[in-house]
CSV table of C-alpha atoms in Angstrom, one decimal:
chain,number,residue,atom,x,y,z
A,1,MET,CA,-0.1,-0.2,-0.1
A,2,LYS,CA,1.4,3.4,-1.2
A,3,THR,CA,1.0,7.4,0.7
A,4,ILE,CA,0.1,9.8,-1.0
A,5,GLU,CA,-0.6,13.4,-0.2
A,6,LEU,CA,-3.7,15.5,-0.8
A,7,ASP,CA,-5.0,19.1,-0.4
A,8,ASP,CA,-7.7,19.2,2.1
A,9,ASP,CA,-10.5,20.1,-0.3
A,10,LEU,CA,-10.1,16.5,-2.5
A,11,TYR,CA,-9.4,14.7,0.9
A,12,LEU,CA,-13.1,16.4,2.0
A,13,TYR,CA,-14.6,15.2,-1.6
A,14,ILE,CA,-13.5,12.0,-1.7
A,15,ALA,CA,-14.5,11.3,2.2
A,16,SER,CA,-17.7,13.2,1.5
A,17,GLN,CA,-18.2,10.2,-1.1
A,18,THR,CA,-18.5,7.6,1.6
A,19,ARG,CA,-21.4,5.5,0.7
A,20,HIS,CA,-21.1,3.1,4.0
A,21,ILE,CA,-19.1,2.9,7.1
A,22,GLY,CA,-16.0,1.4,6.9
A,23,GLU,CA,-15.5,1.8,3.3
A,24,SER,CA,-11.6,2.4,2.3
A,25,ALA,CA,-10.8,5.5,0.3
A,26,SER,CA,-9.3,2.7,-1.9
A,27,ASP,CA,-12.4,1.9,-2.4
A,28,ILE,CA,-14.5,4.9,-3.0
A,29,LEU,CA,-11.5,6.4,-5.9
A,30,ARG,CA,-12.2,2.8,-7.4
A,31,ARG,CA,-16.4,3.6,-7.8
A,32,LEU,CA,-15.9,6.9,-8.7
A,33,LEU,CA,-13.0,6.2,-11.4
A,34,GLY,CA,-14.9,3.1,-12.6
A,35,GLN,CA,-12.5,0.9,-11.8
A,36,SER,CA,-12.6,-2.6,-10.5
A,37,ALA,CA,-10.9,-4.3,-7.6
A,38,PRO,CA,-7.5,-5.1,-8.0
A,39,VAL,CA,-7.0,-9.4,-9.5
A,40,THR,CA,-4.4,-11.6,-7.3
A,41,ALA,CA,-3.5,-14.4,-8.0
A,42,PRO,CA,-4.8,-17.5,-5.6
A,43,GLY,CA,-2.3,-18.3,-2.9
A,44,PRO,CA,-2.4,-21.1,-0.5
A,45,ALA,CA,-5.0,-20.7,1.8
A,46,THR,CA,-4.3,-18.7,4.9
A,47,ALA,CA,-6.5,-18.1,8.5
A,48,PRO,CA,-8.8,-14.8,7.9
A,49,GLU,CA,-6.7,-11.5,9.3
A,50,LYS,CA,-7.9,-10.1,12.3
A,51,VAL,CA,-8.7,-6.3,12.3
A,52,ALA,CA,-6.1,-4.3,14.2
A,53,PRO,CA,-7.1,-1.9,16.4
A,54,ARG,CA,-7.1,1.7,15.3
A,55,VAL,CA,-3.3,2.7,15.8
A,56,GLN,CA,-3.8,6.5,15.1
A,57,GLN,CA,-4.9,7.9,18.5
A,58,GLU,CA,-2.0,10.3,19.8
A,59,GLY,CA,-3.9,13.4,19.0
A,60,ILE,CA,-7.0,12.3,21.6
A,61,VAL,CA,-5.0,10.5,23.6
A,62,ALA,CA,-2.6,13.9,24.3
A,63,LEU,CA,-5.7,15.8,24.9
A,64,LEU,CA,-6.3,13.9,27.8
A,65,GLU,CA,-2.9,13.6,29.3
A,66,SER,CA,-2.3,17.5,28.7
A,67,GLY,CA,-5.3,18.3,31.1
A,68,GLU,CA,-6.6,20.7,28.3
A,69,LEU,CA,-10.0,19.5,28.8
A,70,ALA,CA,-10.1,19.1,32.8
A,71,GLN,CA,-9.6,23.0,32.9
A,72,GLU,CA,-12.6,24.0,30.6
A,73,GLU,CA,-15.4,24.9,32.9
A,74,ARG,CA,-18.5,23.7,30.4
A,75,SER,CA,-19.5,20.4,29.6
A,76,ILE,CA,-20.1,22.2,25.9
A,77,GLN,CA,-16.6,23.6,25.9
A,78,ARG,CA,-15.0,19.9,26.3
A,79,PHE,CA,-17.7,18.1,24.3
A,80,MET,CA,-16.6,20.7,21.5
A,81,LEU,CA,-13.3,20.2,21.7
A,82,VAL,CA,-13.3,16.6,22.0
A,83,LEU,CA,-15.0,16.9,18.4
A,84,GLY,CA,-12.4,19.5,17.2
A,85,THR,CA,-9.6,16.7,17.9
A,86,LEU,CA,-10.8,13.7,16.0
A,87,TYR,CA,-11.8,15.5,13.2
A,88,GLN,CA,-8.3,16.4,13.2
A,89,GLU,CA,-7.0,12.8,13.9
A,90,ASP,CA,-9.5,11.0,11.1
A,91,ALA,CA,-11.3,13.4,9.0
A,92,ALA,CA,-12.6,11.0,6.5
A,93,ALA,CA,-13.6,8.9,9.6
A,94,PHE,CA,-15.6,11.8,11.1
A,95,THR,CA,-17.6,12.3,8.1
A,96,GLN,CA,-19.6,9.0,9.7
A,97,ALA,CA,-21.0,11.9,12.4
A,98,THR,CA,-23.9,13.1,9.7
A,99,GLU,CA,-25.4,9.0,10.5
A,100,ILE,CA,-25.6,10.1,14.2
A,101,LYS,CA,-29.2,11.2,14.9
A,102,GLY,CA,-32.0,11.0,17.7
A,103,ARG,CA,-35.0,10.0,16.9
A,104,LYS,CA,-36.3,13.4,15.7
A,105,ARG,CA,-33.1,15.3,15.8
A,106,MET,CA,-29.8,15.4,13.4
A,107,TYR,CA,-26.6,16.0,16.1
A,108,PHE,CA,-24.0,17.0,13.2
A,109,SER,CA,-24.7,18.4,9.5
A,110,ARG,CA,-22.6,20.5,6.9
A,111,ASP,CA,-25.7,23.0,7.3
A,112,PRO,CA,-26.2,24.6,10.4
A,113,ASP,CA,-29.7,25.4,9.4
A,114,ALA,CA,-31.1,21.9,8.6
A,115,LEU,CA,-30.1,21.1,12.2
A,116,ARG,CA,-32.3,24.0,13.1
A,117,ALA,CA,-34.9,22.7,11.1
A,118,SER,CA,-34.7,19.2,13.0
A,119,GLY,CA,-35.5,20.4,16.7
A,120,SER,CA,-36.8,23.4,18.2
A,121,THR,CA,-34.2,24.5,20.4
A,122,THR,CA,-31.0,22.7,18.3
A,123,LYS,CA,-28.3,25.6,18.8
A,124,PRO,CA,-26.3,24.7,16.1
A,125,LYS,CA,-22.3,25.3,16.4
A,126,PRO,CA,-19.9,25.1,14.1
A,127,VAL,CA,-17.4,22.3,15.3
A,128,PRO,CA,-13.4,23.6,15.7
A,129,GLY,CA,-11.7,23.3,12.7
A,130,THR,CA,-14.1,21.3,10.4
A,131,PRO,CA,-16.8,21.8,8.2
A,132,PHE,CA,-19.5,20.9,10.6
A,133,TRP,CA,-21.8,21.9,12.9
A,134,VAL,CA,-23.3,20.0,15.8
A,135,ILE,CA,-26.3,20.8,18.0
A,136,THR,CA,-25.2,21.8,21.2
A,137,ASN,CA,-29.0,21.9,23.1
A,138,THR,CA,-28.6,19.0,24.8
A,139,ASN,CA,-27.6,17.2,28.0
A,140,THR,CA,-24.2,16.0,29.4
A,141,SER,CA,-25.1,12.9,29.3
A,142,ARG,CA,-26.3,13.0,25.2
A,143,LYS,CA,-23.4,14.5,24.2
A,144,GLN,CA,-21.3,11.7,26.0
A,145,ASN,CA,-23.5,9.4,24.2
A,146,ILE,CA,-22.7,11.4,20.9
A,147,VAL,CA,-19.1,11.3,21.5
A,148,ALA,CA,-19.2,7.4,22.4
A,149,GLN,CA,-21.3,6.2,18.9
A,150,LEU,CA,-18.7,8.4,17.1
A,151,MET,CA,-15.8,7.2,18.3
A,152,SER,CA,-16.9,3.7,17.8
A,153,SER,CA,-17.6,4.4,14.4
A,154,MET,CA,-14.0,5.6,14.2
A,155,GLY,CA,-13.0,2.7,15.2
A,156,TYR,CA,-11.4,3.9,18.9
A,157,ASP,CA,-10.9,1.2,21.7
A,158,GLU,CA,-13.9,0.9,24.2
A,159,ALA,CA,-11.5,1.8,27.1
A,160,LEU,CA,-10.5,4.9,25.6
A,161,VAL,CA,-14.0,5.9,24.8
A,162,ALA,CA,-14.5,5.3,28.2
A,163,GLN,CA,-11.9,7.4,29.1
A,164,VAL,CA,-12.9,10.9,26.4
A,165,CYS,CA,-17.0,10.5,28.0
A,166,ALA,CA,-15.5,10.2,31.8
A,167,ALA,CA,-13.5,13.7,30.7
A,168,ILE,CA,-16.7,15.2,29.5
């Protein structure tokens, strides 16, 4: 597998073309370019690979270890700081946030008016450093639940998810 550098706008475009959770960037590009999956020669049968736990967690772990979250007085400030850090750590995976919804409300959108339309007092705010908006008129428990759902869908370890939610 090769690594390439992309401008932010191209990266966001590719990430926005995700059709299902877990779809890789290679799969998205193959679909967009009309290419089929590569054909490999059959080899000896091997045991299925285990899915490795998420490795790139330095941003959120550093945030926890820095004490910056504990310094914030309000849960909304801690919530926004966590969301911004998660986006910086993996912007493509963060796009899954738009799939997280309540019974009647949308929680994330790129359009604040869409959030306002999904409830009476949603109070959308921009997630720092991202093109996303999030509703903020929820209690701390709901904020923790939103973060837990997002982090789980992004592939974070359950113990780290619990630690981050407790810090909110």
